[in-house]
Tab-separated table of N, CA and C in Angstrom:
chain	number	residue	atom	x	y	z
A	47	MET	N	103.077	-72.787	-33.050
A	47	MET	CA	103.187	-73.772	-31.990
A	47	MET	C	102.109	-74.827	-32.208
A	48	LEU	N	102.494	-76.092	-32.155
A	48	LEU	CA	101.562	-77.207	-32.284
A	48	LEU	C	101.305	-77.784	-30.905
A	49	THR	N	100.044	-78.079	-30.625
A	49	THR	CA	99.684	-78.619	-29.324
A	49	THR	C	98.613	-79.685	-29.483
A	50	VAL	N	98.761	-80.784	-28.776
A	50	VAL	CA	97.734	-81.814	-28.704
A	50	VAL	C	97.276	-81.854	-27.264
A	51	ILE	N	95.993	-81.745	-27.056
A	51	ILE	CA	95.432	-81.811	-25.711
A	51	ILE	C	94.576	-83.057	-25.622
A	52	ARG	N	94.795	-83.815	-24.591
A	52	ARG	CA	94.065	-85.058	-24.399
A	52	ARG	C	93.243	-84.896	-23.143
A	53	ARG	N	91.928	-85.016	-23.263
A	53	ARG	CA	91.050	-84.903	-22.097
A	53	ARG	C	90.172	-86.146	-22.010
A	54	TYR	N	89.936	-86.600	-20.807
A	54	TYR	CA	89.061	-87.733	-20.594
A	54	TYR	C	87.794	-87.256	-19.925
A	55	LYS	N	86.709	-87.901	-20.293
A	55	LYS	CA	85.387	-87.440	-19.893
A	55	LYS	C	85.164	-87.499	-18.383
A	56	TYR	N	85.604	-88.570	-17.744
A	56	TYR	CA	85.219	-88.776	-16.352
A	56	TYR	C	86.299	-88.406	-15.349
A	57	ASN	N	87.570	-88.690	-15.672
A	57	ASN	CA	88.589	-88.435	-14.658
A	57	ASN	C	89.445	-87.228	-15.000
A	58	SER	N	89.068	-86.442	-15.945
A	58	SER	CA	89.632	-85.138	-16.307
A	58	SER	C	91.158	-85.081	-16.249
A	59	VAL	N	91.798	-86.036	-16.911
A	59	VAL	CA	93.248	-86.017	-17.045
A	59	VAL	C	93.584	-85.135	-18.235
A	60	LEU	N	94.600	-84.343	-18.109
A	60	LEU	CA	94.992	-83.453	-19.177
A	60	LEU	C	96.469	-83.673	-19.468
A	61	ALA	N	96.783	-84.063	-20.689
A	61	ALA	CA	98.173	-84.249	-21.086
A	61	ALA	C	98.397	-83.470	-22.373
A	62	MET	N	99.489	-82.744	-22.424
A	62	MET	CA	99.745	-81.917	-23.594
A	62	MET	C	101.133	-82.204	-24.139
A	63	ALA	N	101.230	-82.172	-25.459
A	63	ALA	CA	102.522	-82.222	-26.128
A	63	ALA	C	102.593	-80.956	-26.958
A	64	ASN	N	103.546	-80.108	-26.668
A	64	ASN	CA	103.655	-78.902	-27.468
A	64	ASN	C	105.097	-78.672	-27.869
A	65	VAL	N	105.268	-78.043	-29.036
A	65	VAL	CA	106.576	-77.784	-29.605
A	65	VAL	C	106.575	-76.355	-30.120
A	66	ARG	N	107.602	-75.606	-29.788
A	66	ARG	CA	107.719	-74.231	-30.280
A	66	ARG	C	108.713	-74.193	-31.438
A	67	LEU	N	108.419	-73.353	-32.403
A	67	LEU	CA	109.278	-73.181	-33.569
A	67	LEU	C	110.503	-72.370	-33.169
A	68	GLY	N	111.679	-72.955	-33.346
A	68	GLY	CA	112.914	-72.264	-33.012
A	68	GLY	C	113.305	-71.284	-34.110
A	69	SER	N	114.189	-70.379	-33.792
A	69	SER	CA	114.617	-69.409	-34.806
A	69	SER	C	115.446	-70.122	-35.872
A	70	GLY	N	115.100	-69.900	-37.118
A	70	GLY	CA	115.806	-70.532	-38.229
A	70	GLY	C	115.421	-71.988	-38.448
A	71	GLU	N	114.404	-72.475	-37.765
A	71	GLU	CA	113.977	-73.872	-37.894
A	71	GLU	C	112.834	-73.959	-38.896
A	72	SER	N	112.860	-74.982	-39.724
A	72	SER	CA	111.793	-75.140	-40.714
A	72	SER	C	110.559	-75.756	-40.064
A	73	PHE	N	109.428	-75.556	-40.717
A	73	PHE	CA	108.172	-76.112	-40.212
A	73	PHE	C	108.231	-77.633	-40.218
A	74	GLU	N	108.881	-78.220	-41.234
A	74	GLU	CA	108.960	-79.677	-41.334
A	74	GLU	C	109.719	-80.279	-40.152
A	75	SER	N	110.816	-79.626	-39.752
A	75	SER	CA	111.568	-80.163	-38.610
A	75	SER	C	110.779	-80.007	-37.314
A	76	MET	N	110.025	-78.897	-37.191
A	76	MET	CA	109.193	-78.730	-36.013
A	76	MET	C	108.098	-79.792	-35.983
A	77	LEU	N	107.519	-80.068	-37.147
A	77	LEU	CA	106.480	-81.095	-37.223
A	77	LEU	C	107.050	-82.469	-36.880
A	78	ARG	N	108.277	-82.740	-37.303
A	78	ARG	CA	108.938	-84.006	-36.985
A	78	ARG	C	109.167	-84.117	-35.474
A	79	ARG	N	109.618	-83.041	-34.835
A	79	ARG	CA	109.805	-83.041	-33.385
A	79	ARG	C	108.480	-83.233	-32.663
A	80	PHE	N	107.420	-82.614	-33.192
A	80	PHE	CA	106.101	-82.765	-32.580
A	80	PHE	C	105.642	-84.214	-32.645
A	81	GLY	N	105.838	-84.853	-33.801
A	81	GLY	CA	105.464	-86.263	-33.940
A	81	GLY	C	106.207	-87.146	-32.960
A	82	LYS	N	107.504	-86.861	-32.773
A	82	LYS	CA	108.294	-87.634	-31.812
A	82	LYS	C	107.788	-87.429	-30.385
A	83	GLN	N	107.423	-86.187	-30.079
A	83	GLN	CA	106.914	-85.878	-28.736
A	83	GLN	C	105.589	-86.597	-28.473
A	84	VAL	N	104.702	-86.597	-29.465
A	84	VAL	CA	103.417	-87.290	-29.328
A	84	VAL	C	103.644	-88.784	-29.141
A	85	GLU	N	104.593	-89.342	-29.897
A	85	GLU	CA	104.894	-90.767	-29.775
A	85	GLU	C	105.498	-91.077	-28.410
A	86	GLN	N	106.368	-90.211	-27.927
A	86	GLN	CA	107.002	-90.421	-26.632
A	86	GLN	C	105.987	-90.340	-25.492
A	87	ASP	N	105.014	-89.448	-25.606
A	87	ASP	CA	103.983	-89.318	-24.582
A	87	ASP	C	102.903	-90.391	-24.715
A	88	ARG	N	102.987	-91.189	-25.764
A	88	ARG	CA	102.054	-92.296	-26.038
A	88	ARG	C	100.607	-91.811	-26.139
A	89	ILE	N	100.428	-90.657	-26.717
A	89	ILE	CA	99.092	-90.077	-26.861
A	89	ILE	C	98.268	-90.872	-27.865
A	90	LEU	N	98.844	-91.212	-29.010
A	90	LEU	CA	98.088	-91.946	-30.023
A	90	LEU	C	97.729	-93.355	-29.558
A	91	ALA	N	98.630	-93.995	-28.816
A	91	ALA	CA	98.325	-95.330	-28.291
A	91	ALA	C	97.140	-95.257	-27.334
A	92	GLU	N	97.112	-94.200	-26.526
A	92	GLU	CA	96.001	-94.028	-25.586
A	92	GLU	C	94.693	-93.758	-26.318
A	93	VAL	N	94.763	-92.983	-27.377
A	93	VAL	CA	93.559	-92.701	-28.167
A	93	VAL	C	93.037	-93.978	-28.804
A	94	ARG	N	93.942	-94.778	-29.362
A	94	ARG	CA	93.513	-96.053	-29.963
A	94	ARG	C	92.908	-96.974	-28.912
A	95	ARG	N	93.492	-96.985	-27.721
A	95	ARG	CA	92.990	-97.866	-26.664
A	95	ARG	C	91.604	-97.446	-26.201
A	96	ARG	N	91.357	-96.150	-26.180
A	96	ARG	CA	90.074	-95.635	-25.702
A	96	ARG	C	89.068	-95.386	-26.815
A	97	ARG	N	89.359	-95.843	-28.007
A	97	ARG	CA	88.466	-95.583	-29.133
A	97	ARG	C	87.091	-96.206	-28.919
A	98	PHE	N	87.068	-97.408	-28.357
A	98	PHE	CA	85.821	-98.089	-28.058
A	98	PHE	C	85.775	-98.410	-26.570
A	99	TYR	N	84.593	-98.427	-26.020
A	99	TYR	CA	84.432	-98.722	-24.598
A	99	TYR	C	84.794	-100.171	-24.333
A	100	GLU	N	85.532	-100.392	-23.285
A	100	GLU	CA	85.886	-101.742	-22.876
A	100	GLU	C	85.261	-101.990	-21.508
A	101	LYS	N	84.454	-103.035	-21.442
A	101	LYS	CA	83.795	-103.344	-20.185
A	101	LYS	C	84.835	-103.655	-19.114
A	102	PRO	N	84.536	-103.315	-17.868
A	102	PRO	CA	85.493	-103.587	-16.791
A	102	PRO	C	85.863	-105.071	-16.681
A	103	SER	N	84.912	-105.954	-16.934
A	103	SER	CA	85.227	-107.386	-16.855
A	103	SER	C	86.208	-107.780	-17.959
A	104	ALA	N	86.043	-107.217	-19.159
A	104	ALA	CA	86.965	-107.512	-20.253
A	104	ALA	C	88.350	-106.942	-19.955
A	105	ALA	N	88.391	-105.772	-19.348
A	105	ALA	CA	89.675	-105.168	-18.985
A	105	ALA	C	90.390	-106.022	-17.942
A	106	ARG	N	89.625	-106.538	-16.964
A	106	ARG	CA	90.219	-107.416	-15.939
A	106	ARG	C	90.777	-108.680	-16.572
A	107	LYS	N	90.016	-109.294	-17.484
A	107	LYS	CA	90.471	-110.518	-18.138
A	107	LYS	C	91.733	-110.271	-18.943
A	108	LYS	N	91.787	-109.145	-19.630
A	108	LYS	CA	92.967	-108.817	-20.416
A	108	LYS	C	94.179	-108.608	-19.512
A	109	LYS	N	93.966	-107.943	-18.387
A	109	LYS	CA	95.043	-107.691	-17.435
A	109	LYS	C	95.557	-109.001	-16.833
A	110	GLU	N	94.635	-109.914	-16.502
A	110	GLU	CA	95.027	-111.207	-15.942
A	110	GLU	C	95.788	-112.038	-16.974
A	111	ALA	N	95.386	-111.953	-18.243
A	111	ALA	CA	96.082	-112.690	-19.298
A	111	ALA	C	97.511	-112.184	-19.454
A	112	VAL	N	97.698	-110.893	-19.344
A	112	VAL	CA	99.046	-110.325	-19.421
A	112	VAL	C	99.876	-110.810	-18.240
A	113	LYS	N	99.278	-110.842	-17.051
A	113	LYS	CA	99.984	-111.336	-15.863
A	113	LYS	C	100.413	-112.792	-16.059
A	114	ARG	N	99.494	-113.627	-16.589
A	114	ARG	CA	99.794	-115.036	-16.816
A	114	ARG	C	100.938	-115.190	-17.809
A	115	ARG	N	100.912	-114.403	-18.880
A	115	ARG	CA	101.980	-114.492	-19.882
A	115	ARG	C	103.315	-114.091	-19.281
A	116	LYS	N	103.325	-113.045	-18.462
A	116	LYS	CA	104.576	-112.580	-17.866
A	116	LYS	C	105.114	-113.564	-16.840
A	117	SER	N	104.227	-114.216	-16.079
A	117	SER	CA	104.678	-115.127	-15.031
A	117	SER	C	105.151	-116.469	-15.603
A	118	SER	N	104.724	-116.806	-16.815
A	118	SER	CA	105.120	-118.092	-17.400
A	118	SER	C	106.499	-118.028	-18.064
A	119	ARG	N	107.120	-116.869	-18.116
A	119	ARG	CA	108.449	-116.748	-18.748
A	119	ARG	C	109.530	-117.304	-17.895
């Protein structure tokens, strides 16, 4: 069984993606299903986003820029 556990330091969120090996299923197909599950749960995107600390003011500016782009359509 493959499992990815994602924990955050301050707000203790826990998200898991796990896949069990079915009877007669190859390891490669299980690994492929696990990769799809991780992608669907957006675990890697979250890890990339949290790789470096982002100041709250920078996060606000980024959020406002996204709002401006969406409202100008």
